[in-house]
Short mmCIF file of C-alpha atoms in Angstrom, two decimals:
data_model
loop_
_atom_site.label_atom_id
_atom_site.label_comp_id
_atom_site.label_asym_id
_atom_site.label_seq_id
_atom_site.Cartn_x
_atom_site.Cartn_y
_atom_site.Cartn_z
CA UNK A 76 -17.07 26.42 -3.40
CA UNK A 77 -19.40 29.14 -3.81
CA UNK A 78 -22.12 26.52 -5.18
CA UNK A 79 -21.80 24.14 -2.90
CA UNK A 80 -21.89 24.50 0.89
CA UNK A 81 -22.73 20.69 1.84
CA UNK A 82 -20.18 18.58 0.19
CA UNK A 83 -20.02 15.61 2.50
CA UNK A 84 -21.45 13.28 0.15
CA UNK A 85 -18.64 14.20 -1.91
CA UNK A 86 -15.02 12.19 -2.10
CA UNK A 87 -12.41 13.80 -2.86
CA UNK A 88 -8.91 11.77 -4.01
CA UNK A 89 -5.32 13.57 -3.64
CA UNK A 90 -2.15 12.18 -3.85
CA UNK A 91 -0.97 12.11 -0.72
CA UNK A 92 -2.58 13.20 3.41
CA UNK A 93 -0.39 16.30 3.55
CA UNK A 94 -2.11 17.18 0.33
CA UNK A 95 -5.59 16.11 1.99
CA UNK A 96 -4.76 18.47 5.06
CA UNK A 97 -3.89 21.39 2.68
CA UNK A 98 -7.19 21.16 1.45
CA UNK A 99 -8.82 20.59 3.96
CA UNK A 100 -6.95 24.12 5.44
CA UNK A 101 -7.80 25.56 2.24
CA UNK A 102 -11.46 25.01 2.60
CA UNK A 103 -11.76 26.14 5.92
CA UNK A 104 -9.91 29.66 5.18
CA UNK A 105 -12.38 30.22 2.55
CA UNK A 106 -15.64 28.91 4.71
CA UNK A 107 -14.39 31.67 7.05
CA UNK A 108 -13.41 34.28 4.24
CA UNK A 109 -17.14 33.71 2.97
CA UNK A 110 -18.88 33.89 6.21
CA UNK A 111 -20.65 30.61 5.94
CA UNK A 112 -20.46 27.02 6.82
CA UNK A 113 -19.24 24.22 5.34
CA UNK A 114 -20.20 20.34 5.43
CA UNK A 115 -16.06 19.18 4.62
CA UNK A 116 -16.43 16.77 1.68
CA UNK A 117 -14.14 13.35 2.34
CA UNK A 118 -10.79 13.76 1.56
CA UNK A 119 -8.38 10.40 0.83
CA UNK A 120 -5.86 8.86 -1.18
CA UNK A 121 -6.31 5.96 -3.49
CA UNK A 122 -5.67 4.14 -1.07
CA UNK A 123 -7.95 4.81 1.27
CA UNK A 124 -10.83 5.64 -0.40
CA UNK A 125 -11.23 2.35 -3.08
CA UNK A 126 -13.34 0.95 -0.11
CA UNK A 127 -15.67 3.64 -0.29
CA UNK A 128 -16.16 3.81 -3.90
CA UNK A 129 -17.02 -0.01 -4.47
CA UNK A 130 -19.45 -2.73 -2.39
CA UNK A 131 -16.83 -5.58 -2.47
CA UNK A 132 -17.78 -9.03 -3.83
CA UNK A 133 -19.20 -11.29 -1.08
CA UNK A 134 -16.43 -14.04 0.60
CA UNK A 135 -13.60 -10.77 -0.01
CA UNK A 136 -11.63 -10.73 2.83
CA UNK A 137 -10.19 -7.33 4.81
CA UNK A 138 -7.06 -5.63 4.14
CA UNK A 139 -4.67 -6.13 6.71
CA UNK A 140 -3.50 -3.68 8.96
CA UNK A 141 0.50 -2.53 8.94
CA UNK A 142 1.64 -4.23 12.29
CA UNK A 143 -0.26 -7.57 10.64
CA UNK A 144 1.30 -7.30 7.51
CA UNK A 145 5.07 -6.33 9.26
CA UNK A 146 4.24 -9.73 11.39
CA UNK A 147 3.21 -11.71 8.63
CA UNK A 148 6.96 -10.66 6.92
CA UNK A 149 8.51 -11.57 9.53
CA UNK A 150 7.15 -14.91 10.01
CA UNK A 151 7.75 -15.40 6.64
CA UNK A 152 11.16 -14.44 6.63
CA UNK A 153 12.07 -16.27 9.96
CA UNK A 154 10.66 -19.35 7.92
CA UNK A 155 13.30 -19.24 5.26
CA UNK A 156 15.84 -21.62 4.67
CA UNK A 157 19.54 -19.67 5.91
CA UNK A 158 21.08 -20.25 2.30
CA UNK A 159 17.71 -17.89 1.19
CA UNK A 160 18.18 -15.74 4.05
CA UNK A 161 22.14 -15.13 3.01
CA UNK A 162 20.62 -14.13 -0.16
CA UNK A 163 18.18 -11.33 0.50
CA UNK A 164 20.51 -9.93 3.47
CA UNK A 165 23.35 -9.85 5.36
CA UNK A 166 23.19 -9.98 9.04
CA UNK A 167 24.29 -6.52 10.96
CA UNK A 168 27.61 -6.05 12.36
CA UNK A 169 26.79 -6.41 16.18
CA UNK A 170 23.92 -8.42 15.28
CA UNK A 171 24.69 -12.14 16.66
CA UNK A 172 22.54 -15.50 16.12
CA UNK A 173 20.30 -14.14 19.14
CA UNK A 174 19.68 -10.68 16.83
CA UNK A 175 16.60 -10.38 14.76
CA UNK A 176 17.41 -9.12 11.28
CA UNK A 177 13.93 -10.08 9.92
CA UNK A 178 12.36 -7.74 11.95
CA UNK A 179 14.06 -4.98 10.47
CA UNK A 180 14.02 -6.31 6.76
CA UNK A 181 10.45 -7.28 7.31
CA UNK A 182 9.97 -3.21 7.91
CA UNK A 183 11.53 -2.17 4.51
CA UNK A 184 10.57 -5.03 2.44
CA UNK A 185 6.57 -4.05 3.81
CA UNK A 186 7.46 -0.49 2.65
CA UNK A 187 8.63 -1.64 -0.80
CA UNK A 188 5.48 -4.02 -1.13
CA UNK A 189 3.12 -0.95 -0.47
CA UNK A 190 4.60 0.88 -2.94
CA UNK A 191 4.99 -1.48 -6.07
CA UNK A 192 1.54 -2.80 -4.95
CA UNK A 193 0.21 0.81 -5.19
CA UNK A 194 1.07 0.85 -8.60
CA UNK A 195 0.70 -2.44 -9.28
CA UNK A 196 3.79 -4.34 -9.56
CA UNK A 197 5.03 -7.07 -8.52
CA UNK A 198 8.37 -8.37 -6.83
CA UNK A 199 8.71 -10.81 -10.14
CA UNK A 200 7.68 -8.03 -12.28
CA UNK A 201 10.51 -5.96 -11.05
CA UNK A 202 12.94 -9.52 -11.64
CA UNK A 203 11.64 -10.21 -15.42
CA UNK A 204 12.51 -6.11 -15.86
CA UNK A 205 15.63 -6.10 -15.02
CA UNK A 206 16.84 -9.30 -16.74
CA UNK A 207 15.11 -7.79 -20.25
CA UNK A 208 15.81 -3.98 -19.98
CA UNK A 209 19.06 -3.62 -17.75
CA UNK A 210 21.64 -5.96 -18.89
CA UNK A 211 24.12 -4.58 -16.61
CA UNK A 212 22.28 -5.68 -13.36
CA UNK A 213 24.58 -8.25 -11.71
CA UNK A 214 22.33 -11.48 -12.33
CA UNK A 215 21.91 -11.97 -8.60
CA UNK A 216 20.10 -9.28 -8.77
CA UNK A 217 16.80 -10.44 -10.15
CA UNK A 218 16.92 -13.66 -8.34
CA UNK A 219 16.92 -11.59 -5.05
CA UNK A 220 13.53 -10.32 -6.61
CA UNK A 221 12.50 -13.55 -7.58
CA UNK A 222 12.78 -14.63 -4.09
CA UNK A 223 11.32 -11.73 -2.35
CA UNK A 224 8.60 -12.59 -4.73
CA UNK A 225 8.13 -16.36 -3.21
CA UNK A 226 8.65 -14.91 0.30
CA UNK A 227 5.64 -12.47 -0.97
CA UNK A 228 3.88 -15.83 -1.16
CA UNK A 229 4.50 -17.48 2.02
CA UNK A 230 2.92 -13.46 3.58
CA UNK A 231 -0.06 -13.73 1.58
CA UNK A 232 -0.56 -17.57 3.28
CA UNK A 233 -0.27 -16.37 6.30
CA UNK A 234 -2.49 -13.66 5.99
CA UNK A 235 -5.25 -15.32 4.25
CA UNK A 236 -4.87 -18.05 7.14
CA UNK A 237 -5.27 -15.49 9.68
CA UNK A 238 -8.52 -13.82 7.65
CA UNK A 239 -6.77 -11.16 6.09
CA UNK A 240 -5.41 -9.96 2.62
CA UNK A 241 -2.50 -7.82 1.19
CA UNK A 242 -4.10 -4.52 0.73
CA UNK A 243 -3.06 -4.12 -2.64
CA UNK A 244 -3.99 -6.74 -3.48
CA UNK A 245 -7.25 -6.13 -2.14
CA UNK A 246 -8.13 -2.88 -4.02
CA UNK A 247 -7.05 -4.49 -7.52
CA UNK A 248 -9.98 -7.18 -6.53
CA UNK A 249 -12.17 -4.50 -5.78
CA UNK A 250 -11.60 -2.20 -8.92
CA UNK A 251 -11.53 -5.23 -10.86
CA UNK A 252 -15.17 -7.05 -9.27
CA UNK A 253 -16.35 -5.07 -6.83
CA UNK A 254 -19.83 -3.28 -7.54
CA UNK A 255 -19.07 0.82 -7.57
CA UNK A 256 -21.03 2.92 -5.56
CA UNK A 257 -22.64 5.92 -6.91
CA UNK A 258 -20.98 8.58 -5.38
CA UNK A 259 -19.66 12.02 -6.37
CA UNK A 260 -15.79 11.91 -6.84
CA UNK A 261 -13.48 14.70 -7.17
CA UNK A 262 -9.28 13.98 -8.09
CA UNK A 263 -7.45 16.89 -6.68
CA UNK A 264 -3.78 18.18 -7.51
CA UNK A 265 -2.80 20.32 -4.33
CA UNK A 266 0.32 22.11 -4.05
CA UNK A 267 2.05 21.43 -0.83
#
């Protein structure tokens, strides 16, 4: 830091936003032990900072935002045939016809779509794994991936239909074709 007192042109990646805020904290307490200010440089994840380091390709449409994608998993779910539905979940004890268990599977099954899209897997991926590599997996076990896989589908429809796109999805199309910007980039391994 002692070289550089305006670093808001630069990015900087972590891992995660409690990392980014320990920075960020660490900066600041060494601004102040140094007497002098400081221009805070960007701080993200991967995830949040692919659409700053690329110009996407024209026609590329926006990542959706989490209550779009939860909706968009639920209407998908809602849409499946019962003898699916039996599949992927069982319904609540408590929970009657009336209840809504998409709403809360929609929840988890968004959660485990961020992460294997954050590295890059898919539900099928995860399906053709453990048929291969884990022979011990009861065998209904892939097909539930296989199917959260086609449900996967019917979500990336429905957002496309409503002008949106899976956000990991998205920043695959952007490493892969967008154009990348020419900007300073820093990856940063903060304790927390």
């Amino acid at each position: 830091m002692e070289n550089y007192e305006d670093l808001s042109e630069v990015r900087v990646v972590v891992r995660g936003s409690r990392a980014g805020r320990r920075l960020l904290e660490k900066l600041a307490v060494e601004a102040d032990r140094q007497k002098r200010p400081l221009f805070l440089p960007k701080i993200a994840t991967i995830a949040r900072i692919v659409d700053e380091l690329f110009t996407p390709p024209s026609g590329l449409l926006p990542a959706a935002p989490e209550l779009t994608q939860k909706l968009a998993w639920m209407e998908a779910l809602c849409r499946l045939p019962q003898e699916k539905k039996s599949k992927l979940f069982q319904t609540p004890e408590g929970v009657g016809r009336s209840g809504q268990p998409e709403l809360l599977l929609a929840q988890r099954l968004l959660t485990l779509r961020n992460e294997l899209g954050g590295e890059g897997v898919s539900f099928a991926e995860v399906a053709r794994v453990m048929s291969e590599k884990m022979p011990e997996t009861p065998e209904t076990e892939p097909e539930r991936w296989e199917l959260l896989e086609d449900v996967f589908g019917e979500v990336r429809k429905i957002l496309v239909k409503a002008g949106w796109m899976d956000p990991a999805e998205r920043r695959a199309v952007l490493a892969e074709k967008g154009t990348p910007q020419q900007v300073q980039v820093v990856l940063a391994g903060v304790v927390e």
